[in-house]
């Protein structure tokens, strides 16, 4: 299965700032997925990122708040913009490799 | 609306016990059902099920899918303290290539 390197592992950020999370995959993949897991909750899909096209966002998530880049078939970034304490969550990237492998996750705390 | 429901939400047992975790679903276009184990941040893949009645097994863990009754179970026999984790069930939606997650079952194994 694919190996995904995700960073940062954790961060504590001030409200109103932005954080960019990176995922690097060890093989080329068509689609990458970004999930959010709020405290005590399950995973919710934020958006799906294809290389060379705009990301597709799920209901409740918008590009201005969560801009995504997908410059090539092995890399993607998710930015959490203008953060508030409600954005404190674990953010995970994932790829579909016959089992949906996940990155190691980013634990974000907004103060 | 696509929905995945897990039960129980929390379970505490003694080492050596056998546990059964449940997952029921109502989705528009079912493709597969996946089970994950989440200990810290990143869910780790356990099983993918696509066909009814075929048991998948890995060591002390096994899982089966019933596509008629729309549910799956995950069994863990001879539990160990290392099995303590949140177990997530997710359904892959055909055509959308997205996962819809249940709330998870928090399993605690006491020595």
PDB file of C-alpha atoms in Angstrom:
ATOM      1  CA  UNK A   1       0.000   0.000   0.000  1.00  0.00           C
ATOM      2  CA  UNK A   2       0.992   3.624  -0.461  1.00  0.00           C
ATOM      3  CA  UNK A   3       3.055   5.425   2.148  1.00  0.00           C
ATOM      4  CA  UNK A   4       1.975   8.981   2.920  1.00  0.00           C
ATOM      5  CA  UNK A   5       4.124  11.518   4.708  1.00  0.00           C
ATOM      6  CA  UNK A   6       2.005  14.241   6.305  1.00  0.00           C
ATOM      7  CA  UNK A   7       3.270  17.337   8.069  1.00  0.00           C
ATOM      8  CA  UNK A   8       3.182  19.061  10.395  1.00  0.00           C
ATOM      9  CA  UNK A   9       2.261  16.411  12.915  1.00  0.00           C
ATOM     10  CA  UNK A  10       0.764  18.982  15.236  1.00  0.00           C
ATOM     11  CA  UNK A  11       0.570  22.730  15.635  1.00  0.00           C
ATOM     12  CA  UNK A  12      -0.881  25.339  17.946  1.00  0.00           C
ATOM     13  CA  UNK A  13      -1.993  28.449  16.068  1.00  0.00           C
ATOM     14  CA  UNK A  14      -3.426  31.832  16.908  1.00  0.00           C
ATOM     15  CA  UNK A  15      -6.938  32.608  15.770  1.00  0.00           C
ATOM     16  CA  UNK A  16      -7.076  34.562  12.527  1.00  0.00           C
ATOM     17  CA  UNK A  17      -3.939  32.947  11.094  1.00  0.00           C
ATOM     18  CA  UNK A  18      -3.626  30.208   8.458  1.00  0.00           C
ATOM     19  CA  UNK A  19      -1.902  26.826   8.452  1.00  0.00           C
ATOM     20  CA  UNK A  20      -0.869  24.768   5.441  1.00  0.00           C
ATOM     21  CA  UNK A  21      -0.739  20.986   5.776  1.00  0.00           C
ATOM     22  CA  UNK A  22       1.276  18.940   3.305  1.00  0.00           C
ATOM     23  CA  UNK A  23       0.944  15.345   2.128  1.00  0.00           C
ATOM     24  CA  UNK A  24       3.548  13.547   0.048  1.00  0.00           C
ATOM     25  CA  UNK A  25       2.773  10.092  -1.389  1.00  0.00           C
ATOM     26  CA  UNK A  26       5.442   7.594  -2.411  1.00  0.00           C
ATOM     27  CA  UNK A  27       3.588   6.713  -5.626  1.00  0.00           C
ATOM     28  CA  UNK A  28       1.486   8.506  -8.211  1.00  0.00           C
ATOM     29  CA  UNK A  29      -2.203   8.637  -7.370  1.00  0.00           C
ATOM     30  CA  UNK A  30      -5.085  10.160  -9.288  1.00  0.00           C
ATOM     31  CA  UNK A  31      -7.133  11.398  -6.377  1.00  0.00           C
ATOM     32  CA  UNK A  32      -6.262  12.587  -2.895  1.00  0.00           C
ATOM     33  CA  UNK A  33      -8.786  13.172  -0.154  1.00  0.00           C
ATOM     34  CA  UNK A  34      -8.785  15.531   2.804  1.00  0.00           C
ATOM     35  CA  UNK A  35     -10.717  14.699   5.993  1.00  0.00           C
ATOM     36  CA  UNK A  36     -11.406  16.492   9.240  1.00  0.00           C
ATOM     37  CA  UNK A  37     -11.999  14.812  12.601  1.00  0.00           C
ATOM     38  CA  UNK A  38     -13.321  17.178  15.235  1.00  0.00           C
ATOM     39  CA  UNK A  39     -12.803  16.227  18.892  1.00  0.00           C
ATOM     40  CA  UNK A  40     -14.862  13.176  19.795  1.00  0.00           C
ATOM     41  CA  UNK A  41     -16.293  12.949  16.282  1.00  0.00           C
ATOM     42  CA  UNK A  42     -15.746  10.712  13.292  1.00  0.00           C
ATOM     43  CA  UNK A  43     -14.072  11.604  10.026  1.00  0.00           C
ATOM     44  CA  UNK A  44     -15.781  13.977   7.597  1.00  0.00           C
ATOM     45  CA  UNK A  45     -14.634  14.444   4.009  1.00  0.00           C
ATOM     46  CA  UNK A  46     -13.641  18.038   3.257  1.00  0.00           C
ATOM     47  CA  UNK A  47     -12.732  17.736  -0.424  1.00  0.00           C
ATOM     48  CA  UNK A  48     -11.326  15.556  -3.172  1.00  0.00           C
ATOM     49  CA  UNK A  49      -8.267  16.793  -5.047  1.00  0.00           C
ATOM     50  CA  UNK A  50      -7.446  15.791  -8.617  1.00  0.00           C
ATOM     51  CA  UNK A  51      -4.223  16.824 -10.258  1.00  0.00           C
ATOM     52  CA  UNK A  52      -4.746  19.586 -12.781  1.00  0.00           C
ATOM     53  CA  UNK A  53      -8.250  20.579 -11.765  1.00  0.00           C
ATOM     54  CA  UNK A  54      -9.988  22.371  -8.944  1.00  0.00           C
ATOM     55  CA  UNK A  55     -10.807  20.382  -5.856  1.00  0.00           C
ATOM     56  CA  UNK A  56     -14.359  19.195  -5.290  1.00  0.00           C
ATOM     57  CA  UNK A  57     -15.718  20.309  -1.915  1.00  0.00           C
ATOM     58  CA  UNK A  58     -18.327  18.570   0.207  1.00  0.00           C
ATOM     59  CA  UNK A  59     -21.374  20.360   1.501  1.00  0.00           C
ATOM     60  CA  UNK A  60     -20.426  22.694   4.333  1.00  0.00           C
ATOM     61  CA  UNK A  61     -16.842  23.247   3.166  1.00  0.00           C
ATOM     62  CA  UNK A  62     -15.744  26.114   0.902  1.00  0.00           C
ATOM     63  CA  UNK A  63     -12.622  26.881  -1.061  1.00  0.00           C
ATOM     64  CA  UNK A  64     -12.013  30.232   0.638  1.00  0.00           C
ATOM     65  CA  UNK A  65     -11.760  28.525   4.018  1.00  0.00           C
ATOM     66  CA  UNK A  66      -9.946  25.350   2.887  1.00  0.00           C
ATOM     67  CA  UNK A  67      -7.957  26.051  -0.285  1.00  0.00           C
ATOM     68  CA  UNK A  68      -6.298  22.954  -1.709  1.00  0.00           C
ATOM     69  CA  UNK A  69      -3.415  22.605  -4.120  1.00  0.00           C
ATOM     70  CA  UNK A  70      -2.545  19.516  -6.178  1.00  0.00           C
ATOM     71  CA  UNK A  71       0.489  20.438  -8.281  1.00  0.00           C
ATOM     72  CA  UNK A  72       1.402  16.840  -9.245  1.00  0.00           C
ATOM     73  CA  UNK A  73       0.357  13.220  -8.770  1.00  0.00           C
ATOM     74  CA  UNK A  74       2.290  12.712  -5.522  1.00  0.00           C
ATOM     75  CA  UNK A  75       1.655  15.887  -3.526  1.00  0.00           C
ATOM     76  CA  UNK A  76      -1.174  17.983  -2.114  1.00  0.00           C
ATOM     77  CA  UNK A  77      -1.663  20.738   0.429  1.00  0.00           C
ATOM     78  CA  UNK A  78      -4.656  21.842   2.472  1.00  0.00           C
ATOM     79  CA  UNK A  79      -4.715  25.308   4.007  1.00  0.00           C
ATOM     80  CA  UNK A  80      -6.969  26.117   6.944  1.00  0.00           C
ATOM     81  CA  UNK A  81      -7.565  29.857   6.618  1.00  0.00           C
ATOM     82  CA  UNK A  82      -8.550  32.549   9.091  1.00  0.00           C
ATOM     83  CA  UNK A  83      -8.673  29.989  11.861  1.00  0.00           C
ATOM     84  CA  UNK A  84     -11.015  30.002  14.838  1.00  0.00           C
ATOM     85  CA  UNK A  85     -11.101  27.634  17.839  1.00  0.00           C
ATOM     86  CA  UNK A  86     -13.826  25.636  16.011  1.00  0.00           C
ATOM     87  CA  UNK A  87     -11.156  24.593  13.490  1.00  0.00           C
ATOM     88  CA  UNK A  88      -9.311  22.659  16.201  1.00  0.00           C
ATOM     89  CA  UNK A  89      -9.346  19.135  14.774  1.00  0.00           C
ATOM     90  CA  UNK A  90      -7.274  16.350  13.343  1.00  0.00           C
ATOM     91  CA  UNK A  91      -6.784  16.786   9.608  1.00  0.00           C
ATOM     92  CA  UNK A  92      -6.001  13.721   7.503  1.00  0.00           C
ATOM     93  CA  UNK A  93      -5.125  13.138   3.889  1.00  0.00           C
ATOM     94  CA  UNK A  94      -5.915   9.865   2.170  1.00  0.00           C
ATOM     95  CA  UNK A  95      -5.432   8.045  -1.114  1.00  0.00           C
ATOM     96  CA  UNK A  96      -7.405   5.237  -2.686  1.00  0.00           C
ATOM     97  CA  UNK A  97      -5.083   2.276  -3.019  1.00  0.00           C
ATOM     98  CA  UNK A  98      -7.569  -0.554  -2.586  1.00  0.00           C
ATOM     99  CA  UNK A  99      -8.090   0.308   1.036  1.00  0.00           C
ATOM    100  CA  UNK A 100      -7.809   4.072   1.392  1.00  0.00           C
ATOM    101  CA  UNK A 101      -4.525   4.615   3.173  1.00  0.00           C
ATOM    102  CA  UNK A 102      -4.316   7.623   5.469  1.00  0.00           C
ATOM    103  CA  UNK A 103      -1.506   9.989   6.287  1.00  0.00           C
ATOM    104  CA  UNK A 104      -0.268  10.249   9.860  1.00  0.00           C
ATOM    105  CA  UNK A 105      -2.543  13.187  10.591  1.00  0.00           C
ATOM    106  CA  UNK A 106      -2.137  16.777  11.766  1.00  0.00           C
ATOM    107  CA  UNK A 107      -3.501  17.730  15.192  1.00  0.00           C
ATOM    108  CA  UNK A 108      -4.396  21.417  15.021  1.00  0.00           C
ATOM    109  CA  UNK A 109      -5.230  23.480  18.096  1.00  0.00           C
ATOM    110  CA  UNK A 110      -6.411  27.060  17.607  1.00  0.00           C
ATOM    111  CA  UNK A 111      -6.111  29.379  20.592  1.00  0.00           C
TER     112      UNK A 111
ATOM    113  CA  UNK B   1     -28.551  11.257   3.005  1.00  0.00           C
ATOM    114  CA  UNK B   2     -25.898   8.554   3.248  1.00  0.00           C
ATOM    115  CA  UNK B   3     -25.610   7.254   6.782  1.00  0.00           C
ATOM    116  CA  UNK B   4     -23.370   4.807   8.686  1.00  0.00           C
ATOM    117  CA  UNK B   5     -24.211   3.878  12.280  1.00  0.00           C
ATOM    118  CA  UNK B   6     -21.963   1.940  14.620  1.00  0.00           C
ATOM    119  CA  UNK B   7     -22.823   0.246  17.888  1.00  0.00           C
ATOM    120  CA  UNK B   8     -21.987   0.195  20.644  1.00  0.00           C
ATOM    121  CA  UNK B   9     -20.299   3.598  20.845  1.00  0.00           C
ATOM    122  CA  UNK B  10     -18.192   2.426  23.745  1.00  0.00           C
ATOM    123  CA  UNK B  11     -17.260  -1.009  25.082  1.00  0.00           C
ATOM    124  CA  UNK B  12     -15.108  -2.076  28.035  1.00  0.00           C
ATOM    125  CA  UNK B  13     -14.123  -5.735  28.385  1.00  0.00           C
ATOM    126  CA  UNK B  14     -11.475  -7.849  30.061  1.00  0.00           C
ATOM    127  CA  UNK B  15      -8.458  -9.243  28.315  1.00  0.00           C
ATOM    128  CA  UNK B  16      -9.276 -12.578  26.711  1.00  0.00           C
ATOM    129  CA  UNK B  17     -12.911 -11.727  26.017  1.00  0.00           C
ATOM    130  CA  UNK B  18     -14.431 -11.856  22.531  1.00  0.00           C
ATOM    131  CA  UNK B  19     -16.103  -8.719  21.200  1.00  0.00           C
ATOM    132  CA  UNK B  20     -18.451  -8.015  18.306  1.00  0.00           C
ATOM    133  CA  UNK B  21     -18.712  -4.535  16.837  1.00  0.00           C
ATOM    134  CA  UNK B  22     -21.633  -3.599  14.642  1.00  0.00           C
ATOM    135  CA  UNK B  23     -21.995  -1.339  11.624  1.00  0.00           C
ATOM    136  CA  UNK B  24     -25.218  -0.644   9.740  1.00  0.00           C
ATOM    137  CA  UNK B  25     -25.588   1.593   6.721  1.00  0.00           C
ATOM    138  CA  UNK B  26     -28.048   3.328   4.440  1.00  0.00           C
ATOM    139  CA  UNK B  27     -26.393   4.691   1.326  1.00  0.00           C
ATOM    140  CA  UNK B  28     -27.461   5.516  -2.199  1.00  0.00           C
ATOM    141  CA  UNK B  29     -24.826   3.542  -4.099  1.00  0.00           C
ATOM    142  CA  UNK B  30     -22.825   0.995  -2.134  1.00  0.00           C
ATOM    143  CA  UNK B  31     -19.410  -0.017  -3.409  1.00  0.00           C
ATOM    144  CA  UNK B  32     -17.605  -1.451  -0.386  1.00  0.00           C
ATOM    145  CA  UNK B  33     -17.431  -1.377   3.398  1.00  0.00           C
ATOM    146  CA  UNK B  34     -14.164  -0.810   5.219  1.00  0.00           C
ATOM    147  CA  UNK B  35     -13.032  -1.261   8.811  1.00  0.00           C
ATOM    148  CA  UNK B  36     -10.233   0.765  10.386  1.00  0.00           C
ATOM    149  CA  UNK B  37      -8.457   0.847  13.736  1.00  0.00           C
ATOM    150  CA  UNK B  38      -7.591   4.304  15.078  1.00  0.00           C
ATOM    151  CA  UNK B  39      -5.206   4.470  18.011  1.00  0.00           C
ATOM    152  CA  UNK B  40      -3.849   8.008  17.834  1.00  0.00           C
ATOM    153  CA  UNK B  41      -4.473  10.060  14.700  1.00  0.00           C
ATOM    154  CA  UNK B  42      -4.213   7.936  11.585  1.00  0.00           C
ATOM    155  CA  UNK B  43      -6.762   5.168  10.926  1.00  0.00           C
ATOM    156  CA  UNK B  44      -5.068   1.931   9.903  1.00  0.00           C
ATOM    157  CA  UNK B  45      -6.804  -0.310   7.407  1.00  0.00           C
ATOM    158  CA  UNK B  46      -8.195  -3.633   8.606  1.00  0.00           C
ATOM    159  CA  UNK B  47     -10.638  -5.006   6.033  1.00  0.00           C
ATOM    160  CA  UNK B  48     -12.483  -4.156   2.857  1.00  0.00           C
ATOM    161  CA  UNK B  49     -15.695  -6.066   2.194  1.00  0.00           C
ATOM    162  CA  UNK B  50     -17.580  -6.069  -1.070  1.00  0.00           C
ATOM    163  CA  UNK B  51     -19.482  -9.360  -1.161  1.00  0.00           C
ATOM    164  CA  UNK B  52     -22.085 -10.718   1.229  1.00  0.00           C
ATOM    165  CA  UNK B  53     -21.384 -13.740   3.366  1.00  0.00           C
ATOM    166  CA  UNK B  54     -17.650 -14.008   2.729  1.00  0.00           C
ATOM    167  CA  UNK B  55     -15.699 -13.737   5.959  1.00  0.00           C
ATOM    168  CA  UNK B  56     -12.416 -11.876   5.926  1.00  0.00           C
ATOM    169  CA  UNK B  57      -9.934 -12.917   8.575  1.00  0.00           C
ATOM    170  CA  UNK B  58      -6.644 -11.590   9.880  1.00  0.00           C
ATOM    171  CA  UNK B  59      -5.314 -13.271  12.987  1.00  0.00           C
ATOM    172  CA  UNK B  60      -7.795 -12.740  15.805  1.00  0.00           C
ATOM    173  CA  UNK B  61      -9.883 -10.283  13.765  1.00  0.00           C
ATOM    174  CA  UNK B  62     -12.605 -11.226  11.349  1.00  0.00           C
ATOM    175  CA  UNK B  63     -15.403  -9.415   9.558  1.00  0.00           C
ATOM    176  CA  UNK B  64     -18.418 -10.230   7.438  1.00  0.00           C
ATOM    177  CA  UNK B  65     -20.879  -8.230   5.373  1.00  0.00           C
ATOM    178  CA  UNK B  66     -24.621  -8.713   4.856  1.00  0.00           C
ATOM    179  CA  UNK B  67     -25.703  -6.634   1.868  1.00  0.00           C
ATOM    180  CA  UNK B  68     -29.327  -7.683   2.184  1.00  0.00           C
ATOM    181  CA  UNK B  69     -29.682  -6.499   5.781  1.00  0.00           C
ATOM    182  CA  UNK B  70     -27.152  -3.660   5.235  1.00  0.00           C
ATOM    183  CA  UNK B  71     -24.765  -4.357   8.065  1.00  0.00           C
ATOM    184  CA  UNK B  72     -21.354  -5.670   8.925  1.00  0.00           C
ATOM    185  CA  UNK B  73     -19.746  -7.022  12.067  1.00  0.00           C
ATOM    186  CA  UNK B  74     -16.157  -6.992  13.235  1.00  0.00           C
ATOM    187  CA  UNK B  75     -15.175  -9.756  15.653  1.00  0.00           C
ATOM    188  CA  UNK B  76     -12.098  -9.766  17.823  1.00  0.00           C
ATOM    189  CA  UNK B  77     -11.332 -12.958  19.733  1.00  0.00           C
ATOM    190  CA  UNK B  78      -8.970 -13.408  22.707  1.00  0.00           C
ATOM    191  CA  UNK B  79      -8.688  -9.634  23.095  1.00  0.00           C
ATOM    192  CA  UNK B  80      -5.438  -8.057  24.252  1.00  0.00           C
ATOM    193  CA  UNK B  81      -4.735  -4.636  25.763  1.00  0.00           C
ATOM    194  CA  UNK B  82      -3.176  -3.650  22.443  1.00  0.00           C
ATOM    195  CA  UNK B  83      -6.607  -3.976  20.834  1.00  0.00           C
ATOM    196  CA  UNK B  84      -7.757  -0.900  22.748  1.00  0.00           C
ATOM    197  CA  UNK B  85      -8.612   1.712  20.111  1.00  0.00           C
ATOM    198  CA  UNK B  86     -11.456   3.362  18.237  1.00  0.00           C
ATOM    199  CA  UNK B  87     -12.770   1.090  15.487  1.00  0.00           C
ATOM    200  CA  UNK B  88     -14.209   2.924  12.503  1.00  0.00           C
ATOM    201  CA  UNK B  89     -16.573   1.586   9.875  1.00  0.00           C
ATOM    202  CA  UNK B  90     -16.813   3.386   6.540  1.00  0.00           C
ATOM    203  CA  UNK B  91     -18.829   2.839   3.382  1.00  0.00           C
ATOM    204  CA  UNK B  92     -17.420   3.694  -0.023  1.00  0.00           C
ATOM    205  CA  UNK B  93     -19.948   5.359  -2.315  1.00  0.00           C
ATOM    206  CA  UNK B  94     -19.965   4.053  -5.877  1.00  0.00           C
ATOM    207  CA  UNK B  95     -19.245   6.739  -8.448  1.00  0.00           C
ATOM    208  CA  UNK B  96     -18.347   9.407  -5.876  1.00  0.00           C
ATOM    209  CA  UNK B  97     -15.245   7.568  -4.651  1.00  0.00           C
ATOM    210  CA  UNK B  98     -15.769   8.914  -1.155  1.00  0.00           C
ATOM    211  CA  UNK B  99     -15.986   7.321   2.267  1.00  0.00           C
ATOM    212  CA  UNK B 100     -18.804   7.940   4.720  1.00  0.00           C
ATOM    213  CA  UNK B 101     -17.725   7.100   8.260  1.00  0.00           C
ATOM    214  CA  UNK B 102     -19.664   5.922  11.269  1.00  0.00           C
ATOM    215  CA  UNK B 103     -19.144   7.478  14.687  1.00  0.00           C
ATOM    216  CA  UNK B 104     -16.726   4.783  15.760  1.00  0.00           C
ATOM    217  CA  UNK B 105     -16.701   2.308  18.652  1.00  0.00           C
ATOM    218  CA  UNK B 106     -14.244   3.048  21.457  1.00  0.00           C
ATOM    219  CA  UNK B 107     -13.004  -0.333  22.682  1.00  0.00           C
ATOM    220  CA  UNK B 108     -11.130  -0.573  25.981  1.00  0.00           C
ATOM    221  CA  UNK B 109      -9.495  -3.829  27.014  1.00  0.00           C
ATOM    222  CA  UNK B 110      -8.678  -4.055  30.715  1.00  0.00           C
ATOM    223  CA  UNK B 111      -5.941  -6.430  31.886  1.00  0.00           C
TER     224      UNK B 111
END
